[in-house]
PDB file of N, CA and C in Angstrom:
ATOM      1  N   MET B   1      -9.199 -37.706 -36.694  1.00  0.00           N
ATOM      2  CA  MET B   1      -9.782 -37.022 -35.514  1.00  0.00           C
ATOM      3  C   MET B   1      -9.762 -38.060 -34.407  1.00  0.00           C
ATOM      4  N   HIS B   2      -9.315 -37.533 -33.179  1.00  0.00           N
ATOM      5  CA  HIS B   2      -9.319 -38.508 -32.068  1.00  0.00           C
ATOM      6  C   HIS B   2     -10.661 -38.706 -31.496  1.00  0.00           C
ATOM      7  N   PRO B   3     -10.879 -39.891 -31.041  1.00  0.00           N
ATOM      8  CA  PRO B   3     -12.282 -40.227 -30.569  1.00  0.00           C
ATOM      9  C   PRO B   3     -12.628 -39.432 -29.241  1.00  0.00           C
ATOM     10  N   TYR B   4     -11.661 -39.069 -28.500  1.00  0.00           N
ATOM     11  CA  TYR B   4     -11.967 -38.353 -27.221  1.00  0.00           C
ATOM     12  C   TYR B   4     -12.436 -36.895 -27.464  1.00  0.00           C
ATOM     13  N   LEU B   5     -12.239 -36.371 -28.735  1.00  0.00           N
ATOM     14  CA  LEU B   5     -12.602 -35.031 -29.014  1.00  0.00           C
ATOM     15  C   LEU B   5     -14.138 -35.017 -29.412  1.00  0.00           C
ATOM     16  N   ILE B   6     -14.634 -36.180 -29.757  1.00  0.00           N
ATOM     17  CA  ILE B   6     -16.024 -36.260 -30.134  1.00  0.00           C
ATOM     18  C   ILE B   6     -16.903 -36.570 -28.961  1.00  0.00           C
ATOM     19  N   THR B   7     -17.174 -35.606 -28.111  1.00  0.00           N
ATOM     20  CA  THR B   7     -17.987 -35.715 -26.991  1.00  0.00           C
ATOM     21  C   THR B   7     -19.035 -34.614 -27.023  1.00  0.00           C
ATOM     22  N   ALA B   8     -19.972 -34.780 -26.183  1.00  0.00           N
ATOM     23  CA  ALA B   8     -21.092 -33.792 -26.129  1.00  0.00           C
ATOM     24  C   ALA B   8     -20.557 -32.522 -25.348  1.00  0.00           C
ATOM     25  N   LYS B   9     -20.835 -31.363 -25.920  1.00  0.00           N
ATOM     26  CA  LYS B   9     -20.528 -30.096 -25.262  1.00  0.00           C
ATOM     27  C   LYS B   9     -21.419 -29.963 -24.078  1.00  0.00           C
ATOM     28  N   PRO B  10     -20.934 -29.218 -22.994  1.00  0.00           N
ATOM     29  CA  PRO B  10     -21.893 -28.792 -22.008  1.00  0.00           C
ATOM     30  C   PRO B  10     -22.892 -27.841 -22.590  1.00  0.00           C
ATOM     31  N   GLY B  11     -24.091 -27.792 -21.965  1.00  0.00           N
ATOM     32  CA  GLY B  11     -25.172 -26.993 -22.438  1.00  0.00           C
ATOM     33  C   GLY B  11     -24.908 -25.573 -22.214  1.00  0.00           C
ATOM     34  N   TRP B  12     -25.707 -24.696 -22.880  1.00  0.00           N
ATOM     35  CA  TRP B  12     -25.556 -23.260 -22.880  1.00  0.00           C
ATOM     36  C   TRP B  12     -25.486 -22.690 -21.520  1.00  0.00           C
ATOM     37  N   PHE B  13     -26.367 -23.297 -20.586  1.00  0.00           N
ATOM     38  CA  PHE B  13     -26.495 -22.720 -19.302  1.00  0.00           C
ATOM     39  C   PHE B  13     -25.178 -23.018 -18.466  1.00  0.00           C
ATOM     40  N   ARG B  14     -24.648 -24.122 -18.606  1.00  0.00           N
ATOM     41  CA  ARG B  14     -23.441 -24.504 -17.894  1.00  0.00           C
ATOM     42  C   ARG B  14     -22.252 -23.680 -18.403  1.00  0.00           C
ATOM     43  N   ARG B  15     -22.191 -23.528 -19.820  1.00  0.00           N
ATOM     44  CA  ARG B  15     -21.057 -22.712 -20.370  1.00  0.00           C
ATOM     45  C   ARG B  15     -21.294 -21.264 -19.895  1.00  0.00           C
ATOM     46  N   THR B  16     -22.413 -20.704 -19.848  1.00  0.00           N
ATOM     47  CA  THR B  16     -22.707 -19.323 -19.395  1.00  0.00           C
ATOM     48  C   THR B  16     -22.360 -19.206 -17.935  1.00  0.00           C
ATOM     49  N   ALA B  17     -22.699 -20.145 -17.165  1.00  0.00           N
ATOM     50  CA  ALA B  17     -22.395 -20.163 -15.667  1.00  0.00           C
ATOM     51  C   ALA B  17     -20.879 -20.220 -15.483  1.00  0.00           C
ATOM     52  N   SER B  18     -20.197 -20.970 -16.259  1.00  0.00           N
ATOM     53  CA  SER B  18     -18.765 -21.047 -16.072  1.00  0.00           C
ATOM     54  C   SER B  18     -18.076 -19.799 -16.579  1.00  0.00           C
ATOM     55  N   TRP B  19     -18.549 -19.184 -17.656  1.00  0.00           N
ATOM     56  CA  TRP B  19     -18.045 -17.892 -18.128  1.00  0.00           C
ATOM     57  C   TRP B  19     -18.239 -16.818 -17.108  1.00  0.00           C
ATOM     58  N   VAL B  20     -19.460 -16.737 -16.477  1.00  0.00           N
ATOM     59  CA  VAL B  20     -19.779 -15.794 -15.452  1.00  0.00           C
ATOM     60  C   VAL B  20     -18.886 -15.958 -14.203  1.00  0.00           C
ATOM     61  N   ARG B  21     -18.705 -17.200 -13.833  1.00  0.00           N
ATOM     62  CA  ARG B  21     -17.788 -17.503 -12.691  1.00  0.00           C
ATOM     63  C   ARG B  21     -16.400 -17.004 -12.916  1.00  0.00           C
ATOM     64  N   VAL B  22     -15.859 -17.321 -14.068  1.00  0.00           N
ATOM     65  CA  VAL B  22     -14.472 -16.979 -14.411  1.00  0.00           C
ATOM     66  C   VAL B  22     -14.320 -15.501 -14.386  1.00  0.00           C
ATOM     67  N   TRP B  23     -15.210 -14.739 -15.082  1.00  0.00           N
ATOM     68  CA  TRP B  23     -15.059 -13.292 -15.153  1.00  0.00           C
ATOM     69  C   TRP B  23     -15.441 -12.627 -13.888  1.00  0.00           C
ATOM     70  N   THR B  24     -16.323 -13.142 -13.012  1.00  0.00           N
ATOM     71  CA  THR B  24     -16.526 -12.617 -11.628  1.00  0.00           C
ATOM     72  C   THR B  24     -15.220 -12.712 -10.840  1.00  0.00           C
ATOM     73  N   LEU B  25     -14.554 -13.842 -10.899  1.00  0.00           N
ATOM     74  CA  LEU B  25     -13.344 -13.938 -10.161  1.00  0.00           C
ATOM     75  C   LEU B  25     -12.310 -12.980 -10.654  1.00  0.00           C
ATOM     76  N   ARG B  26     -12.184 -12.856 -11.960  1.00  0.00           N
ATOM     77  CA  ARG B  26     -11.222 -12.008 -12.525  1.00  0.00           C
ATOM     78  C   ARG B  26     -11.431 -10.529 -12.158  1.00  0.00           C
ATOM     79  N   LEU B  27     -12.723 -10.076 -12.151  1.00  0.00           N
ATOM     80  CA  LEU B  27     -13.016  -8.763 -11.767  1.00  0.00           C
ATOM     81  C   LEU B  27     -12.787  -8.544 -10.301  1.00  0.00           C
ATOM     82  N   LEU B  28     -13.173  -9.517  -9.516  1.00  0.00           N
ATOM     83  CA  LEU B  28     -12.935  -9.403  -8.044  1.00  0.00           C
ATOM     84  C   LEU B  28     -11.466  -9.258  -7.726  1.00  0.00           C
ATOM     85  N   ALA B  29     -10.626 -10.063  -8.434  1.00  0.00           N
ATOM     86  CA  ALA B  29      -9.168  -9.965  -8.250  1.00  0.00           C
ATOM     87  C   ALA B  29      -8.673  -8.597  -8.639  1.00  0.00           C
ATOM     88  N   LEU B  30      -9.150  -8.078  -9.752  1.00  0.00           N
ATOM     89  CA  LEU B  30      -8.719  -6.812 -10.236  1.00  0.00           C
ATOM     90  C   LEU B  30      -9.195  -5.711  -9.245  1.00  0.00           C
ATOM     91  N   ALA B  31     -10.375  -5.784  -8.717  1.00  0.00           N
ATOM     92  CA  ALA B  31     -10.875  -4.856  -7.693  1.00  0.00           C
ATOM     93  C   ALA B  31     -10.002  -4.774  -6.405  1.00  0.00           C
ATOM     94  N   VAL B  32      -9.587  -6.012  -5.948  1.00  0.00           N
ATOM     95  CA  VAL B  32      -8.730  -6.177  -4.801  1.00  0.00           C
ATOM     96  C   VAL B  32      -7.394  -5.509  -5.114  1.00  0.00           C
ATOM     97  N   MET B  33      -6.856  -5.755  -6.203  1.00  0.00           N
ATOM     98  CA  MET B  33      -5.546  -5.163  -6.634  1.00  0.00           C
ATOM     99  C   MET B  33      -5.664  -3.617  -6.701  1.00  0.00           C
ATOM    100  N   VAL B  34      -6.712  -3.131  -7.282  1.00  0.00           N
ATOM    101  CA  VAL B  34      -6.871  -1.701  -7.394  1.00  0.00           C
ATOM    102  C   VAL B  34      -6.977  -1.008  -6.013  1.00  0.00           C
ATOM    103  N   VAL B  35      -7.790  -1.610  -5.129  1.00  0.00           N
ATOM    104  CA  VAL B  35      -7.957  -1.101  -3.781  1.00  0.00           C
ATOM    105  C   VAL B  35      -6.665  -1.104  -3.011  1.00  0.00           C
ATOM    106  N   LEU B  36      -5.929  -2.216  -3.045  1.00  0.00           N
ATOM    107  CA  LEU B  36      -4.584  -2.293  -2.361  1.00  0.00           C
ATOM    108  C   LEU B  36      -3.704  -1.294  -2.888  1.00  0.00           C
ATOM    109  N   GLY B  37      -3.676  -1.090  -4.276  1.00  0.00           N
ATOM    110  CA  GLY B  37      -2.792  -0.092  -4.892  1.00  0.00           C
ATOM    111  C   GLY B  37      -3.103   1.284  -4.485  1.00  0.00           C
ATOM    112  N   VAL B  38      -4.331   1.663  -4.301  1.00  0.00           N
ATOM    113  CA  VAL B  38      -4.713   2.942  -3.864  1.00  0.00           C
ATOM    114  C   VAL B  38      -4.320   3.145  -2.444  1.00  0.00           C
ATOM    115  N   VAL B  39      -4.472   2.217  -1.595  1.00  0.00           N
ATOM    116  CA  VAL B  39      -4.133   2.265  -0.170  1.00  0.00           C
ATOM    117  C   VAL B  39      -2.580   2.501  -0.047  1.00  0.00           C
ATOM    118  N   VAL B  40      -1.853   1.699  -0.851  1.00  0.00           N
ATOM    119  CA  VAL B  40      -0.364   1.841  -0.775  1.00  0.00           C
ATOM    120  C   VAL B  40       0.098   3.144  -1.288  1.00  0.00           C
ATOM    121  N   LEU B  41      -0.593   3.578  -2.361  1.00  0.00           N
ATOM    122  CA  LEU B  41      -0.238   4.965  -2.939  1.00  0.00           C
ATOM    123  C   LEU B  41      -0.531   6.053  -1.977  1.00  0.00           C
ATOM    124  N   ALA B  42      -1.691   5.948  -1.215  1.00  0.00           N
ATOM    125  CA  ALA B  42      -2.078   6.979  -0.253  1.00  0.00           C
ATOM    126  C   ALA B  42      -1.067   7.007   0.871  1.00  0.00           C
ATOM    127  N   VAL B  43      -0.745   5.834   1.384  1.00  0.00           N
ATOM    128  CA  VAL B  43       0.322   5.758   2.508  1.00  0.00           C
ATOM    129  C   VAL B  43       1.588   6.342   2.017  1.00  0.00           C
ATOM    130  N   ARG B  44       2.079   5.974   0.889  1.00  0.00           N
ATOM    131  CA  ARG B  44       3.390   6.594   0.392  1.00  0.00           C
ATOM    132  C   ARG B  44       3.318   8.032   0.230  1.00  0.00           C
ATOM    133  N   CYS B  45       2.269   8.474  -0.322  1.00  0.00           N
ATOM    134  CA  CYS B  45       2.154   9.973  -0.528  1.00  0.00           C
ATOM    135  C   CYS B  45       2.050  10.763   0.745  1.00  0.00           C
ATOM    136  N   ALA B  46       1.399  10.160   1.692  1.00  0.00           N
ATOM    137  CA  ALA B  46       1.187  10.828   2.997  1.00  0.00           C
ATOM    138  C   ALA B  46       2.466  10.774   3.902  1.00  0.00           C
ATOM    139  N   ARG B  47       3.361   9.929   3.621  1.00  0.00           N
ATOM    140  CA  ARG B  47       4.594   9.764   4.498  1.00  0.00           C
ATOM    141  C   ARG B  47       5.390  11.041   4.656  1.00  0.00           C
ATOM    142  N   PRO B  48       5.772  11.746   3.566  1.00  0.00           N
ATOM    143  CA  PRO B  48       6.519  13.005   3.808  1.00  0.00           C
ATOM    144  C   PRO B  48       5.770  14.007   4.613  1.00  0.00           C
ATOM    145  N   ILE B  49       4.467  14.088   4.401  1.00  0.00           N
ATOM    146  CA  ILE B  49       3.611  15.033   5.113  1.00  0.00           C
ATOM    147  C   ILE B  49       3.619  14.619   6.642  1.00  0.00           C
ATOM    148  N   VAL B  50       3.492  13.361   6.898  1.00  0.00           N
ATOM    149  CA  VAL B  50       3.529  12.902   8.292  1.00  0.00           C
ATOM    150  C   VAL B  50       4.870  13.309   8.911  1.00  0.00           C
ATOM    151  N   ASN B  51       5.938  13.010   8.228  1.00  0.00           N
ATOM    152  CA  ASN B  51       7.283  13.333   8.703  1.00  0.00           C
ATOM    153  C   ASN B  51       7.359  14.834   8.991  1.00  0.00           C
ATOM    154  N   TYR B  52       6.941  15.640   8.133  1.00  0.00           N
ATOM    155  CA  TYR B  52       7.019  17.130   8.349  1.00  0.00           C
ATOM    156  C   TYR B  52       6.250  17.563   9.573  1.00  0.00           C
ATOM    157  N   LEU B  53       4.958  17.029   9.651  1.00  0.00           N
ATOM    158  CA  LEU B  53       4.127  17.407  10.735  1.00  0.00           C
ATOM    159  C   LEU B  53       4.675  16.868  12.021  1.00  0.00           C
ATOM    160  N   ALA B  54       5.280  15.692  12.066  1.00  0.00           N
ATOM    161  CA  ALA B  54       5.775  15.186  13.305  1.00  0.00           C
ATOM    162  C   ALA B  54       7.045  16.038  13.706  1.00  0.00           C
ATOM    163  N   ALA B  55       7.868  16.469  12.838  1.00  0.00           N
ATOM    164  CA  ALA B  55       8.995  17.379  13.192  1.00  0.00           C
ATOM    165  C   ALA B  55       8.447  18.677  13.743  1.00  0.00           C
ATOM    166  N   ARG B  56       7.453  19.267  13.061  1.00  0.00           N
ATOM    167  CA  ARG B  56       6.849  20.508  13.521  1.00  0.00           C
ATOM    168  C   ARG B  56       6.236  20.399  14.923  1.00  0.00           C
ATOM    169  N   LEU B  57       5.500  19.330  15.142  1.00  0.00           N
ATOM    170  CA  LEU B  57       4.938  19.091  16.437  1.00  0.00           C
ATOM    171  C   LEU B  57       5.949  18.895  17.487  1.00  0.00           C
ATOM    172  N   ILE B  58       7.053  18.260  17.206  1.00  0.00           N
ATOM    173  CA  ILE B  58       8.142  18.170  18.207  1.00  0.00           C
ATOM    174  C   ILE B  58       8.694  19.465  18.653  1.00  0.00           C
ATOM    175  N   PHE B  59       8.908  20.382  17.658  1.00  0.00           N
ATOM    176  CA  PHE B  59       9.303  21.737  18.005  1.00  0.00           C
ATOM    177  C   PHE B  59       8.338  22.464  18.774  1.00  0.00           C
ATOM    178  N   LEU B  60       7.047  22.313  18.436  1.00  0.00           N
ATOM    179  CA  LEU B  60       6.019  22.962  19.224  1.00  0.00           C
ATOM    180  C   LEU B  60       6.003  22.471  20.668  1.00  0.00           C
ATOM    181  N   GLU B  61       6.095  21.157  20.850  1.00  0.00           N
ATOM    182  CA  GLU B  61       6.139  20.648  22.179  1.00  0.00           C
ATOM    183  C   GLU B  61       7.371  21.106  22.912  1.00  0.00           C
ATOM    184  N   LEU B  62       8.481  21.090  22.262  1.00  0.00           N
ATOM    185  CA  LEU B  62       9.605  21.632  22.965  1.00  0.00           C
ATOM    186  C   LEU B  62       9.516  23.136  23.411  1.00  0.00           C
ATOM    187  N   TRP B  63       8.848  24.000  22.539  1.00  0.00           N
ATOM    188  CA  TRP B  63       8.623  25.257  22.964  1.00  0.00           C
ATOM    189  C   TRP B  63       7.662  25.365  24.175  1.00  0.00           C
ATOM    190  N   ALA B  64       6.600  24.548  24.139  1.00  0.00           N
ATOM    191  CA  ALA B  64       5.654  24.559  25.237  1.00  0.00           C
ATOM    192  C   ALA B  64       6.267  24.080  26.494  1.00  0.00           C
ATOM    193  N   ALA B  65       7.107  23.037  26.396  1.00  0.00           N
ATOM    194  CA  ALA B  65       7.849  22.460  27.540  1.00  0.00           C
ATOM    195  C   ALA B  65       8.780  23.556  28.230  1.00  0.00           C
ATOM    196  N   GLN B  66       9.380  24.302  27.284  1.00  0.00           N
ATOM    197  CA  GLN B  66      10.298  25.338  27.771  1.00  0.00           C
ATOM    198  C   GLN B  66       9.513  26.420  28.521  1.00  0.00           C
ATOM    199  N   ARG B  67       8.362  26.792  27.997  1.00  0.00           N
ATOM    200  CA  ARG B  67       7.535  27.857  28.598  1.00  0.00           C
ATOM    201  C   ARG B  67       6.942  27.411  29.945  1.00  0.00           C
ATOM    202  N   LEU B  68       6.603  26.119  30.072  1.00  0.00           N
ATOM    203  CA  LEU B  68       5.930  25.553  31.228  1.00  0.00           C
ATOM    204  C   LEU B  68       7.050  25.037  32.253  1.00  0.00           C
ATOM    205  N   GLY B  69       8.237  24.856  31.821  1.00  0.00           N
ATOM    206  CA  GLY B  69       9.257  24.278  32.701  1.00  0.00           C
ATOM    207  C   GLY B  69       9.153  22.841  33.023  1.00  0.00           C
ATOM    208  N   ARG B  70       8.430  22.122  32.046  1.00  0.00           N
ATOM    209  CA  ARG B  70       8.381  20.643  32.301  1.00  0.00           C
ATOM    210  C   ARG B  70       9.282  19.882  31.250  1.00  0.00           C
ATOM    211  N   PRO B  71       9.687  18.662  31.554  1.00  0.00           N
ATOM    212  CA  PRO B  71      10.561  17.962  30.510  1.00  0.00           C
ATOM    213  C   PRO B  71       9.715  17.485  29.350  1.00  0.00           C
ATOM    214  N   PRO B  72      10.233  17.650  28.157  1.00  0.00           N
ATOM    215  CA  PRO B  72       9.455  17.221  26.939  1.00  0.00           C
ATOM    216  C   PRO B  72       9.671  15.732  26.670  1.00  0.00           C
ATOM    217  N   VAL B  73       9.041  14.928  27.409  1.00  0.00           N
ATOM    218  CA  VAL B  73       9.247  13.409  27.348  1.00  0.00           C
ATOM    219  C   VAL B  73       8.846  12.916  25.987  1.00  0.00           C
ATOM    220  N   SER B  74       7.649  13.313  25.516  1.00  0.00           N
ATOM    221  CA  SER B  74       7.101  12.759  24.277  1.00  0.00           C
ATOM    222  C   SER B  74       7.967  13.186  23.005  1.00  0.00           C
ATOM    223  N   SER B  75       8.525  14.278  23.159  1.00  0.00           N
ATOM    224  CA  SER B  75       9.371  14.771  22.049  1.00  0.00           C
ATOM    225  C   SER B  75      10.601  13.863  21.764  1.00  0.00           C
ATOM    226  N   PHE B  76      11.157  13.278  22.926  1.00  0.00           N
ATOM    227  CA  PHE B  76      12.287  12.440  22.703  1.00  0.00           C
ATOM    228  C   PHE B  76      11.830  11.084  22.031  1.00  0.00           C
ATOM    229  N   VAL B  77      10.654  10.634  22.381  1.00  0.00           N
ATOM    230  CA  VAL B  77      10.111   9.378  21.724  1.00  0.00           C
ATOM    231  C   VAL B  77       9.766   9.702  20.285  1.00  0.00           C
ATOM    232  N   GLY B  78       9.107  10.883  20.094  1.00  0.00           N
ATOM    233  CA  GLY B  78       8.686  11.266  18.714  1.00  0.00           C
ATOM    234  C   GLY B  78       9.786  11.522  17.866  1.00  0.00           C
ATOM    235  N   ALA B  79      10.892  12.108  18.388  1.00  0.00           N
ATOM    236  CA  ALA B  79      12.102  12.407  17.667  1.00  0.00           C
ATOM    237  C   ALA B  79      12.679  11.111  17.056  1.00  0.00           C
ATOM    238  N   GLY B  80      12.825  10.106  17.897  1.00  0.00           N
ATOM    239  CA  GLY B  80      13.370   8.786  17.496  1.00  0.00           C
ATOM    240  C   GLY B  80      12.493   8.215  16.410  1.00  0.00           C
ATOM    241  N   ILE B  81      11.206   8.232  16.573  1.00  0.00           N
ATOM    242  CA  ILE B  81      10.321   7.663  15.549  1.00  0.00           C
ATOM    243  C   ILE B  81      10.352   8.442  14.245  1.00  0.00           C
ATOM    244  N   THR B  82      10.364   9.814  14.351  1.00  0.00           N
ATOM    245  CA  THR B  82      10.520  10.638  13.108  1.00  0.00           C
ATOM    246  C   THR B  82      11.792  10.367  12.368  1.00  0.00           C
ATOM    247  N   ASP B  83      12.921  10.231  13.201  1.00  0.00           N
ATOM    248  CA  ASP B  83      14.257   9.993  12.553  1.00  0.00           C
ATOM    249  C   ASP B  83      14.143   8.591  11.807  1.00  0.00           C
ATOM    250  N   GLU B  84      13.555   7.627  12.430  1.00  0.00           N
ATOM    251  CA  GLU B  84      13.526   6.327  11.897  1.00  0.00           C
ATOM    252  C   GLU B  84      12.627   6.337  10.603  1.00  0.00           C
ATOM    253  N   PHE B  85      11.555   7.088  10.552  1.00  0.00           N
ATOM    254  CA  PHE B  85      10.698   7.225   9.422  1.00  0.00           C
ATOM    255  C   PHE B  85      11.545   7.840   8.236  1.00  0.00           C
ATOM    256  N   VAL B  86      12.275   8.946   8.584  1.00  0.00           N
ATOM    257  CA  VAL B  86      13.032   9.660   7.560  1.00  0.00           C
ATOM    258  C   VAL B  86      14.160   8.699   7.034  1.00  0.00           C
ATOM    259  N   ARG B  87      14.748   7.940   7.862  1.00  0.00           N
ATOM    260  CA  ARG B  87      15.854   7.105   7.478  1.00  0.00           C
ATOM    261  C   ARG B  87      15.252   6.002   6.486  1.00  0.00           C
ATOM    262  N   GLU B  88      14.140   5.391   6.968  1.00  0.00           N
ATOM    263  CA  GLU B  88      13.506   4.401   6.063  1.00  0.00           C
ATOM    264  C   GLU B  88      13.060   4.938   4.812  1.00  0.00           C
ATOM    265  N   PHE B  89      12.518   6.160   4.801  1.00  0.00           N
ATOM    266  CA  PHE B  89      12.071   6.709   3.497  1.00  0.00           C
ATOM    267  C   PHE B  89      13.246   6.979   2.552  1.00  0.00           C
ATOM    268  N   HIS B  90      14.354   7.552   3.127  1.00  0.00           N
ATOM    269  CA  HIS B  90      15.521   7.823   2.235  1.00  0.00           C
ATOM    270  C   HIS B  90      16.161   6.500   1.784  1.00  0.00           C
ATOM    271  N   ARG B  91      16.184   5.532   2.716  1.00  0.00           N
ATOM    272  CA  ARG B  91      16.774   4.181   2.307  1.00  0.00           C
ATOM    273  C   ARG B  91      15.954   3.608   1.219  1.00  0.00           C
ATOM    274  N   ALA B  92      14.577   3.734   1.240  1.00  0.00           N
ATOM    275  CA  ALA B  92      13.733   3.174   0.228  1.00  0.00           C
ATOM    276  C   ALA B  92      13.889   3.902  -1.038  1.00  0.00           C
ATOM    277  N   ARG B  93      14.175   5.152  -1.009  1.00  0.00           N
ATOM    278  CA  ARG B  93      14.356   5.928  -2.289  1.00  0.00           C
ATOM    279  C   ARG B  93      15.768   5.613  -2.848  1.00  0.00           C
ATOM    280  N   GLN B  94      16.731   5.417  -1.977  1.00  0.00           N
ATOM    281  CA  GLN B  94      18.170   5.164  -2.414  1.00  0.00           C
ATOM    282  C   GLN B  94      18.202   3.840  -3.156  1.00  0.00           C
ATOM    283  N   TYR B  95      17.552   2.837  -2.619  1.00  0.00           N
ATOM    284  CA  TYR B  95      17.712   1.482  -3.064  1.00  0.00           C
ATOM    285  C   TYR B  95      16.560   1.017  -4.032  1.00  0.00           C
ATOM    286  N   ALA B  96      15.666   1.970  -4.355  1.00  0.00           N
ATOM    287  CA  ALA B  96      14.597   1.556  -5.231  1.00  0.00           C
ATOM    288  C   ALA B  96      15.124   1.438  -6.663  1.00  0.00           C
ATOM    289  N   THR B  97      14.551   0.436  -7.320  1.00  0.00           N
ATOM    290  CA  THR B  97      14.938   0.144  -8.748  1.00  0.00           C
ATOM    291  C   THR B  97      13.799   0.655  -9.598  1.00  0.00           C
ATOM    292  N   ALA B  98      14.211   1.246 -10.671  1.00  0.00           N
ATOM    293  CA  ALA B  98      13.191   1.767 -11.603  1.00  0.00           C
ATOM    294  C   ALA B  98      12.945   0.772 -12.660  1.00  0.00           C
ATOM    295  N   GLY B  99      12.491  -0.326 -12.309  1.00  0.00           N
ATOM    296  CA  GLY B  99      12.056  -1.420 -13.221  1.00  0.00           C
ATOM    297  C   GLY B  99      13.183  -2.265 -13.862  1.00  0.00           C
ATOM    298  N   SER B 100      14.429  -1.977 -13.272  1.00  0.00           N
ATOM    299  CA  SER B 100      15.497  -2.818 -13.780  1.00  0.00           C
ATOM    300  C   SER B 100      15.584  -4.198 -13.160  1.00  0.00           C
ATOM    301  N   PRO B 101      15.912  -5.230 -13.855  1.00  0.00           N
ATOM    302  CA  PRO B 101      15.869  -6.549 -13.332  1.00  0.00           C
ATOM    303  C   PRO B 101      16.887  -6.847 -12.244  1.00  0.00           C
ATOM    304  N   THR B 102      17.878  -6.026 -12.067  1.00  0.00           N
ATOM    305  CA  THR B 102      18.881  -6.203 -11.017  1.00  0.00           C
ATOM    306  C   THR B 102      18.505  -5.912  -9.608  1.00  0.00           C
TER     307      THR B 102
END
């Protein structure tokens, strides 16, 4: 037996405090990961709904602008943003890997 292994153990209070500290940090890290996962899932699930609503609101504004005789300025901006969201969403789906290492 090596002489450096024959040392006094820390007391039960210190061992308990160390155990509590380690498990508190692990649980805190797990809670942070769960919260971030829920937020990311909610944003990803809401994206198609946001895209659909944006497209419908553009058509509604175009209809209102036609009835009022005013130019639909915000629909041009909104259309560009909506198109970019749709392109990005489809690009993400096209290039997503299903757990493959490549």
